[in-house]
mmCIF file of N, CA, C and O in Angstrom:
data_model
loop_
_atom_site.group_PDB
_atom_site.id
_atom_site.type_symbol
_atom_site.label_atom_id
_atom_site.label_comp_id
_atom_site.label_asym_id
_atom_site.label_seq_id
_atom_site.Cartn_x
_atom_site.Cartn_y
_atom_site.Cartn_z
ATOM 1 N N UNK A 25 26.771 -46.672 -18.218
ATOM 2 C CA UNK A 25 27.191 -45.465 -17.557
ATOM 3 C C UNK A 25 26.079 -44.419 -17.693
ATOM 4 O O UNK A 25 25.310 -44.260 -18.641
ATOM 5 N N UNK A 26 26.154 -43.771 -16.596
ATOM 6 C CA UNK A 26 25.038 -42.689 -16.494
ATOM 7 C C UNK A 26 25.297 -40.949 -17.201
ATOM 8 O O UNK A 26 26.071 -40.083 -16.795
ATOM 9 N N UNK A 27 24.589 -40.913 -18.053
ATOM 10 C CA UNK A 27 25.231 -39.131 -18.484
ATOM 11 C C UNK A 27 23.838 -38.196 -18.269
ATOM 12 O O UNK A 27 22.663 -38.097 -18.624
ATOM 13 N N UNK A 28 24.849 -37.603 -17.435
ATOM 14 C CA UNK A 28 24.080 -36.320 -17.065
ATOM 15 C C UNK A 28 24.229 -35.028 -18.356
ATOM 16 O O UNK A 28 25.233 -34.758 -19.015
ATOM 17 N N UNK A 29 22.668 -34.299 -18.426
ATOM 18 C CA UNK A 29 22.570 -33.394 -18.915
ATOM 19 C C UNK A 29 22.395 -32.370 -18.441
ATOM 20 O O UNK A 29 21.487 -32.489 -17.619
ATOM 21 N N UNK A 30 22.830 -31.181 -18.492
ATOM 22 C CA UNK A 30 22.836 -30.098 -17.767
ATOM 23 C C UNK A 30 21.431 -29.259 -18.029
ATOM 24 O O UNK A 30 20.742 -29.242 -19.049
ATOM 25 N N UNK A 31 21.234 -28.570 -16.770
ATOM 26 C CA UNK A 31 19.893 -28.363 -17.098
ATOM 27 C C UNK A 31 19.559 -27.116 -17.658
ATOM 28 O O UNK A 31 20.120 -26.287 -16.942
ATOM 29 N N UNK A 32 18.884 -26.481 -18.646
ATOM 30 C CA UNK A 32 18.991 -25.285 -19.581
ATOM 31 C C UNK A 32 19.237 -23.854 -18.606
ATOM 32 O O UNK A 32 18.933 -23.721 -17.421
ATOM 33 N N UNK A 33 19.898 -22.828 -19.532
ATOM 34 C CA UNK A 33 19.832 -22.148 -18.446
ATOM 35 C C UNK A 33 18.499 -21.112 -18.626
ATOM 36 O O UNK A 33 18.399 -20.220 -17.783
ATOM 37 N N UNK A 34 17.592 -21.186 -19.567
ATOM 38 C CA UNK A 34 16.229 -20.556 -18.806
ATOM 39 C C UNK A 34 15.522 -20.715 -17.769
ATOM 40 O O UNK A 34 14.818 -19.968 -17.088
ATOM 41 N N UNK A 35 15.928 -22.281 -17.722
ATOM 42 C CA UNK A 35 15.401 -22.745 -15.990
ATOM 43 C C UNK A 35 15.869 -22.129 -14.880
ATOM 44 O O UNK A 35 15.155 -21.859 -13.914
ATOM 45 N N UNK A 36 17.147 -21.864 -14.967
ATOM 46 C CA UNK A 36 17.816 -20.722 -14.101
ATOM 47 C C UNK A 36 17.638 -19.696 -13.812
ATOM 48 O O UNK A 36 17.495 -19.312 -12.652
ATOM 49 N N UNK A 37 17.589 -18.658 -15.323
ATOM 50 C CA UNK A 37 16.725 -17.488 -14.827
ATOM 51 C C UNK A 37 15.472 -17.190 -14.726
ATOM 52 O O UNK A 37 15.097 -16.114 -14.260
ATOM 53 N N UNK A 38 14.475 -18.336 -15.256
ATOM 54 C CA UNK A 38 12.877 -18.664 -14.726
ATOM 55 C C UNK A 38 13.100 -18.489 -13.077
ATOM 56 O O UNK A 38 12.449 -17.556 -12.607
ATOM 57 N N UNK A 39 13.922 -19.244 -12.120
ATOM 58 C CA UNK A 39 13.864 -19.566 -11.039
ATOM 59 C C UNK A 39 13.922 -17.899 -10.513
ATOM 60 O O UNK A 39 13.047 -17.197 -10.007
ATOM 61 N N UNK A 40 15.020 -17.678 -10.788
ATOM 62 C CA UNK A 40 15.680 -16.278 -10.391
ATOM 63 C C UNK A 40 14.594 -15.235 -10.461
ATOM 64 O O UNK A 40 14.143 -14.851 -9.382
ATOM 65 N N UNK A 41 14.083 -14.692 -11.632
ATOM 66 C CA UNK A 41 12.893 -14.153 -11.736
ATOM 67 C C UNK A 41 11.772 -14.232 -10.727
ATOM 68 O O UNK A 41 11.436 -13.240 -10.080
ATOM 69 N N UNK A 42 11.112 -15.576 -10.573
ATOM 70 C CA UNK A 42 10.324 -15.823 -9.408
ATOM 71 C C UNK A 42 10.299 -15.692 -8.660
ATOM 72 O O UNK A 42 9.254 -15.655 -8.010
ATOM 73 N N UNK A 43 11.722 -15.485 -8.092
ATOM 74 C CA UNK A 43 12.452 -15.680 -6.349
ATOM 75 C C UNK A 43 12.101 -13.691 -6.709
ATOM 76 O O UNK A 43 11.017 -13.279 -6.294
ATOM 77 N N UNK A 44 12.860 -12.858 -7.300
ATOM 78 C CA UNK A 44 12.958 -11.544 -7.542
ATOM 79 C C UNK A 44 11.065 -11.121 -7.620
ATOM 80 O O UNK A 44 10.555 -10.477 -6.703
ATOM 81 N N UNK A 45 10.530 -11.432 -8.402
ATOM 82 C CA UNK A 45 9.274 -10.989 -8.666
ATOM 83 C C UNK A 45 7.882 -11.313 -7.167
ATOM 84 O O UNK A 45 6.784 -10.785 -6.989
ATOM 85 N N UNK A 46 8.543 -12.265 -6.461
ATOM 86 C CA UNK A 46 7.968 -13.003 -4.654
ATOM 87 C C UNK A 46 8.002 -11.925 -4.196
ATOM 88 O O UNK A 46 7.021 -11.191 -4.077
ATOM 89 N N UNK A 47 9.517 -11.576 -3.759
ATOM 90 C CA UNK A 47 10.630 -10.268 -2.946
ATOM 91 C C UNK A 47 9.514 -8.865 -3.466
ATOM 92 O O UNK A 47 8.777 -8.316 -2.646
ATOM 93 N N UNK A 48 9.567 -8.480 -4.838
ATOM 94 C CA UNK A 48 8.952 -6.933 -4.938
ATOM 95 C C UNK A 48 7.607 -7.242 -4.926
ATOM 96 O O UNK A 48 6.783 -6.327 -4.951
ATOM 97 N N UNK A 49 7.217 -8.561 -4.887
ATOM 98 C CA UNK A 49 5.318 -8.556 -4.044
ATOM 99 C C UNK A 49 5.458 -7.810 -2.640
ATOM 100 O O UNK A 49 5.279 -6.650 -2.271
ATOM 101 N N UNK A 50 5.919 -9.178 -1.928
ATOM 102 C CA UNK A 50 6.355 -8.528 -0.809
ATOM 103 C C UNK A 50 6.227 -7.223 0.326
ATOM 104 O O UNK A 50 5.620 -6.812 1.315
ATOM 105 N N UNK A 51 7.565 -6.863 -0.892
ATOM 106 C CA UNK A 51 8.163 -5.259 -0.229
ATOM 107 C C UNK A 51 6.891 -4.555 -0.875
ATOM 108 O O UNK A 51 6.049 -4.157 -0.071
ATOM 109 N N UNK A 52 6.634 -4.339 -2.319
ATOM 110 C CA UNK A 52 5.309 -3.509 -2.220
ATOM 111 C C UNK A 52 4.000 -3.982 -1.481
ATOM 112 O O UNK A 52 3.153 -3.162 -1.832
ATOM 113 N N UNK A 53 3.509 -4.739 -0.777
ATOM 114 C CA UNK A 53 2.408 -5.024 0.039
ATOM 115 C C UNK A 53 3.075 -4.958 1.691
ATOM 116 O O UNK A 53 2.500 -5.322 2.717
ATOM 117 N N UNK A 54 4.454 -4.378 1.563
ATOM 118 C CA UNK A 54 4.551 -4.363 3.541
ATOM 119 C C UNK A 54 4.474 -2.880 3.340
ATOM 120 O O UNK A 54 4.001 -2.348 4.344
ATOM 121 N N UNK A 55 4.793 -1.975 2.332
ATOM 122 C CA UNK A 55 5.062 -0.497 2.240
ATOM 123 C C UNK A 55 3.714 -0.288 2.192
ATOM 124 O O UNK A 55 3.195 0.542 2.938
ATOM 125 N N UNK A 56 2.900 -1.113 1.195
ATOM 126 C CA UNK A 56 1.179 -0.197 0.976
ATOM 127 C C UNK A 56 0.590 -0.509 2.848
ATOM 128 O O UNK A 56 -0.129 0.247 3.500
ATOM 129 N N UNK A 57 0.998 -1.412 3.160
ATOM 130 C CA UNK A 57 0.058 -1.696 4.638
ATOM 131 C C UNK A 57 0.949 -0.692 5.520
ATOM 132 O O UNK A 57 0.486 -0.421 6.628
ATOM 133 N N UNK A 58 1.992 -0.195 5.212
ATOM 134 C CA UNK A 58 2.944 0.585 6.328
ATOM 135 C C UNK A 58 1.683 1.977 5.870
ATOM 136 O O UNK A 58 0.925 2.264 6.796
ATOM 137 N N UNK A 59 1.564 2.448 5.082
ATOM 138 C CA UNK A 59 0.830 3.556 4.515
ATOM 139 C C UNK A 59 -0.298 3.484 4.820
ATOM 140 O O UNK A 59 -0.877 4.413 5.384
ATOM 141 N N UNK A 60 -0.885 2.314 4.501
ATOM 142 C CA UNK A 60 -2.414 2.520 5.197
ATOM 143 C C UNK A 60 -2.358 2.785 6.597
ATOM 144 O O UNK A 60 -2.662 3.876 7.079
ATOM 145 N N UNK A 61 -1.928 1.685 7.329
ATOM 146 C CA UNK A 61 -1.533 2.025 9.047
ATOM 147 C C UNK A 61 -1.612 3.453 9.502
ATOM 148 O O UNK A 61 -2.420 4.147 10.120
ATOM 149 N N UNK A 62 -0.088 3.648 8.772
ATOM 150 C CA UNK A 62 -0.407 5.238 8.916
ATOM 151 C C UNK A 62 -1.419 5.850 9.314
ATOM 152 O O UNK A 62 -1.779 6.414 10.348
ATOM 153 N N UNK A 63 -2.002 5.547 7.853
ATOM 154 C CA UNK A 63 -3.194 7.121 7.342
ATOM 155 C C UNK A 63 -4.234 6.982 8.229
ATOM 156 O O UNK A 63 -4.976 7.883 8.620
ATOM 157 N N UNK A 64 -4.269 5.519 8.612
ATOM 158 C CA UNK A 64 -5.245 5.265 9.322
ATOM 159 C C UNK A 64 -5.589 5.373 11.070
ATOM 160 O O UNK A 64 -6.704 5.336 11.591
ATOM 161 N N UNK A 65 -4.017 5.542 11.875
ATOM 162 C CA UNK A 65 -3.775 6.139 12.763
ATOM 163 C C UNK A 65 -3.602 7.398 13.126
ATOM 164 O O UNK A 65 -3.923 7.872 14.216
ATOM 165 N N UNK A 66 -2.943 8.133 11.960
ATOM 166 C CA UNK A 66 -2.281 9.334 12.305
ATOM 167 C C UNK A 66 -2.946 10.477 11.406
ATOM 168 O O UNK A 66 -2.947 10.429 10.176
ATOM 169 N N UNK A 67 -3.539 11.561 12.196
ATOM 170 C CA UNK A 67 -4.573 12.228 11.291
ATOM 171 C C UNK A 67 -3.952 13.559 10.868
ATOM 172 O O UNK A 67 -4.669 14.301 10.196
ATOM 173 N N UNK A 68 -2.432 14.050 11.242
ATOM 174 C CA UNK A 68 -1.682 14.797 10.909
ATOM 175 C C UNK A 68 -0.772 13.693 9.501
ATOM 176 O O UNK A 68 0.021 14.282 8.767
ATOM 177 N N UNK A 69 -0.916 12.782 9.379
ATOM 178 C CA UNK A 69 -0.645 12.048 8.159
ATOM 179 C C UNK A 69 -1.474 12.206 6.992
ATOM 180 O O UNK A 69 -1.023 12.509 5.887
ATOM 181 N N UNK A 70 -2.688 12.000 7.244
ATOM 182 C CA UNK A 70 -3.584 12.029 6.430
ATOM 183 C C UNK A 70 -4.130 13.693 5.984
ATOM 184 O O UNK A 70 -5.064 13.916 5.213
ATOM 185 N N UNK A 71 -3.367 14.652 6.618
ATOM 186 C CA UNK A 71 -3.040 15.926 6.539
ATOM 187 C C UNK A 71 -2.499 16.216 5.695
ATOM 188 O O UNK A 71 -3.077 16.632 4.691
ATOM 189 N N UNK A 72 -0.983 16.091 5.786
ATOM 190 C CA UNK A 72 -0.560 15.784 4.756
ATOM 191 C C UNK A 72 -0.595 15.076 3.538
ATOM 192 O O UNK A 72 0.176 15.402 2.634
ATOM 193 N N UNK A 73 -1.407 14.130 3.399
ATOM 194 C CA UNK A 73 -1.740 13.594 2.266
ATOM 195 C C UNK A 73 -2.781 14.285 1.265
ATOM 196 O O UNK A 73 -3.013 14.238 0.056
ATOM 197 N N UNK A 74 -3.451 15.161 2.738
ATOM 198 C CA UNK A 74 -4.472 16.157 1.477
ATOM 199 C C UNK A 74 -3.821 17.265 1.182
ATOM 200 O O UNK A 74 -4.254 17.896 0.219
ATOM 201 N N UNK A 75 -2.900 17.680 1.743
ATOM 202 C CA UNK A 75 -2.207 18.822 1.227
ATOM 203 C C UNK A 75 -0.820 18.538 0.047
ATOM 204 O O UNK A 75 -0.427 19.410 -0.728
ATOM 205 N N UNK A 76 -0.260 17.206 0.135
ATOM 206 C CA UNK A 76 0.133 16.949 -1.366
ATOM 207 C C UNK A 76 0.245 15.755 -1.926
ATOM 208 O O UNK A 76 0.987 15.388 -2.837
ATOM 209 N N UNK A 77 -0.603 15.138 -1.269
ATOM 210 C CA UNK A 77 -1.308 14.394 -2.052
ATOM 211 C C UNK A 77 -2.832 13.768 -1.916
ATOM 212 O O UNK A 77 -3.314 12.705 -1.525
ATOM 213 N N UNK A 78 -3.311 14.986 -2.442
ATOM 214 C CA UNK A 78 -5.387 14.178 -2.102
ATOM 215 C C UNK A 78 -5.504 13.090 -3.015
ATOM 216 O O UNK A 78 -6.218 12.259 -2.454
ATOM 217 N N UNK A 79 -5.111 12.610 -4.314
ATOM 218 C CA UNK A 79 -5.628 11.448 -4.836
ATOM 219 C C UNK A 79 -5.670 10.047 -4.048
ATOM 220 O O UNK A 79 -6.450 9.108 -4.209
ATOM 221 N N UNK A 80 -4.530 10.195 -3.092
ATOM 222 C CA UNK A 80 -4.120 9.977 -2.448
ATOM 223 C C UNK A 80 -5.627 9.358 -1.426
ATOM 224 O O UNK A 80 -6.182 8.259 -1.414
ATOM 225 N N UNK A 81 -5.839 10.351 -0.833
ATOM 226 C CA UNK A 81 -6.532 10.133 0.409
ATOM 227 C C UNK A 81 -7.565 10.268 0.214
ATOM 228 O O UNK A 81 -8.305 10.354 1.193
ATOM 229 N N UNK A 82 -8.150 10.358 -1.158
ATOM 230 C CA UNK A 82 -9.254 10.300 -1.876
ATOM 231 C C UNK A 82 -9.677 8.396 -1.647
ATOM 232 O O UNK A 82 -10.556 7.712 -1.124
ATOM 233 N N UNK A 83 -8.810 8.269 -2.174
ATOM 234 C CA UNK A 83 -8.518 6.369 -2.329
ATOM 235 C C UNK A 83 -8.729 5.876 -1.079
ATOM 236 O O UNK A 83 -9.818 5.343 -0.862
ATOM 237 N N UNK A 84 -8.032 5.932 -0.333
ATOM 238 C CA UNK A 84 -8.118 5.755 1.114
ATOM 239 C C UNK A 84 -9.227 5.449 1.914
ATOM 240 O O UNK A 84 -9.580 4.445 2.534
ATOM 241 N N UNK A 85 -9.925 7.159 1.652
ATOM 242 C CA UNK A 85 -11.778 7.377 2.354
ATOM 243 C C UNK A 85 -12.618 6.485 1.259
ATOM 244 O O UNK A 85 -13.805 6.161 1.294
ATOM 245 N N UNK A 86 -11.710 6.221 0.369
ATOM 246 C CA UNK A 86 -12.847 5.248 -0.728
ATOM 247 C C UNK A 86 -12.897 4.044 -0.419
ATOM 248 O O UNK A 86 -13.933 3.386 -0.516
ATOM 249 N N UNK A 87 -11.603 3.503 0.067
ATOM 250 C CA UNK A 87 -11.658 2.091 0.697
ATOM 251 C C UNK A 87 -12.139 1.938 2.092
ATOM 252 O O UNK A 87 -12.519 0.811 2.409
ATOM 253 N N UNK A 88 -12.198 3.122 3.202
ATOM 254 C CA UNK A 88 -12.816 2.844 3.978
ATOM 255 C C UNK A 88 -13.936 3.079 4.341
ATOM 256 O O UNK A 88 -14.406 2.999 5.476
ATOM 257 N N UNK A 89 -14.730 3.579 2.757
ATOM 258 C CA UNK A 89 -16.670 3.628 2.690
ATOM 259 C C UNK A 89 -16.727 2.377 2.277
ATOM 260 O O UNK A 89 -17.586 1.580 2.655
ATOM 261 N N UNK A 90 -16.094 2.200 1.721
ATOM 262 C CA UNK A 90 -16.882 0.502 0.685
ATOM 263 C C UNK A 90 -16.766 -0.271 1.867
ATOM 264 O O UNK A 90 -17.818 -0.806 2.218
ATOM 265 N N UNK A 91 -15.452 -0.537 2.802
ATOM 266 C CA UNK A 91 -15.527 -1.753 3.533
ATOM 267 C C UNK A 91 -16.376 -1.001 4.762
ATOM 268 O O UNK A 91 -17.417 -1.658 4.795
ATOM 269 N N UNK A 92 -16.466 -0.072 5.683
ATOM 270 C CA UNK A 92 -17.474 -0.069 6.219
ATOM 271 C C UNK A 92 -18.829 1.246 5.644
ATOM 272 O O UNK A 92 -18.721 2.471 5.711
ATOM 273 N N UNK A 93 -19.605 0.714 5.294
ATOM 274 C CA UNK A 93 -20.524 2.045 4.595
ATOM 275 C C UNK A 93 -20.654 3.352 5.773
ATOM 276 O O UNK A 93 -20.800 4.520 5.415
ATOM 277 N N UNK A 94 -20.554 2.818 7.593
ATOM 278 C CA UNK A 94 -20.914 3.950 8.304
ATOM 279 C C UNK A 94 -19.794 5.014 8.335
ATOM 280 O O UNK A 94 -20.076 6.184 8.597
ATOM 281 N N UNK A 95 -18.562 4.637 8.079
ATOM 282 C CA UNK A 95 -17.366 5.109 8.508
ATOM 283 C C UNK A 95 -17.278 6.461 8.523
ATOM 284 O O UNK A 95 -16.945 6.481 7.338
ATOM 285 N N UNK A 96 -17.281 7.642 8.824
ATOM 286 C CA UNK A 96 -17.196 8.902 8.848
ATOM 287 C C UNK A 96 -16.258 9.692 8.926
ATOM 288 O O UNK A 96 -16.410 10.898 9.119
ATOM 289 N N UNK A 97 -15.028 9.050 8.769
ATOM 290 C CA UNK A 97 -13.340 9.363 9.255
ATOM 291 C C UNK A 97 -13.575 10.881 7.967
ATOM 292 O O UNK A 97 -13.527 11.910 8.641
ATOM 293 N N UNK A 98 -13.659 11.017 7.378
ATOM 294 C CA UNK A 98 -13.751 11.797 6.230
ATOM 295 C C UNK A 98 -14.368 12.861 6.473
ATOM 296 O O UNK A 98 -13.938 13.834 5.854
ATOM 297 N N UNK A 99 -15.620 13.121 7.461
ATOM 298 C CA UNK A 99 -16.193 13.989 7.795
ATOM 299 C C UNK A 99 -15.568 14.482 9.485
ATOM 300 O O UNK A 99 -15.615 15.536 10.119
ATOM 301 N N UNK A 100 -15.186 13.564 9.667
ATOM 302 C CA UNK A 100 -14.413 13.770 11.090
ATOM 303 C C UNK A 100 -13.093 14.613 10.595
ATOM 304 O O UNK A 100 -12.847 15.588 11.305
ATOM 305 N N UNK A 101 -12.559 14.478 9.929
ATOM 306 C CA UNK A 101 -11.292 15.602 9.553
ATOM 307 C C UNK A 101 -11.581 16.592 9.068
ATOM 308 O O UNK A 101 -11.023 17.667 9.290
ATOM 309 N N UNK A 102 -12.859 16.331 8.033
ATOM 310 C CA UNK A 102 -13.030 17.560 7.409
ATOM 311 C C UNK A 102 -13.257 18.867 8.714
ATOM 312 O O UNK A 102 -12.932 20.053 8.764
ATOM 313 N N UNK A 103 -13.839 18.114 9.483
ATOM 314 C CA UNK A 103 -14.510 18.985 10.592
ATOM 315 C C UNK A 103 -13.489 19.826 11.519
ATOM 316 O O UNK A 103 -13.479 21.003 11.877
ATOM 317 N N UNK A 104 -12.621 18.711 11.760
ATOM 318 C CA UNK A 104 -11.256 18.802 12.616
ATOM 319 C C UNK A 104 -9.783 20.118 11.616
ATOM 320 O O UNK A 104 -8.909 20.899 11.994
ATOM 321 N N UNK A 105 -10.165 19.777 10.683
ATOM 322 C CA UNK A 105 -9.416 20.475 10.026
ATOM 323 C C UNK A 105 -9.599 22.082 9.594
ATOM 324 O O UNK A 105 -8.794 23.003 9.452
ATOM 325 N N UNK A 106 -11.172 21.959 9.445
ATOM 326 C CA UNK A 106 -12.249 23.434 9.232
ATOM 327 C C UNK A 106 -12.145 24.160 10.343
ATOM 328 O O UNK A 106 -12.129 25.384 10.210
ATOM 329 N N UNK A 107 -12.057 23.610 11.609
ATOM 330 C CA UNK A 107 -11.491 24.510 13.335
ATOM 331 C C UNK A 107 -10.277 24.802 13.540
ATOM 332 O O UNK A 107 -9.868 25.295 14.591
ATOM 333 N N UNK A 108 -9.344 24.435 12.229
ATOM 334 C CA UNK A 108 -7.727 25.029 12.533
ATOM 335 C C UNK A 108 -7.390 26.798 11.986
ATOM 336 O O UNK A 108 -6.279 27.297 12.161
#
């Protein structure tokens, strides 16, 4: 006769965990790309981000010197923003 052993239950909440810890990858990498999108379309966004939050958009113009060195978006607002 065959006897089954039941299978521990850390294996259970190992599984559970994984499935939970996938999910808040996820949701935090569709929210950071919803934010970049943004900042990166909308220049009354990125307005607001220097008005409460520049660390913010500090990060931002930092990631988009490193990946393109010409990028000028940074001097283009500053400029745009200095004529309001």
């Amino acid at each position: 006769m065959l006897i089954k052993h039941p299978k521990p239950a850390s294996r259970k909440w190992l599984k559970k965990g994984a499935v939970a810890l996938f999910v808040f990858e996820g949701a935090c990498f569709a929210g950071s790309y919803f934010l970049w999108h943004r900042a990166n379309t909308d220049r009354d966004f990125r307005k607001h981000l220097k008005d409460n939050y520049p660390f913010l958009l500090e990060y931002y113009y930092k990631a988009g010197e490193l990946l393109n060195s010409q990028s000028n978006t940074r001097q283009v607002d500053q400029s745009y923003w200095g004529q309001e």
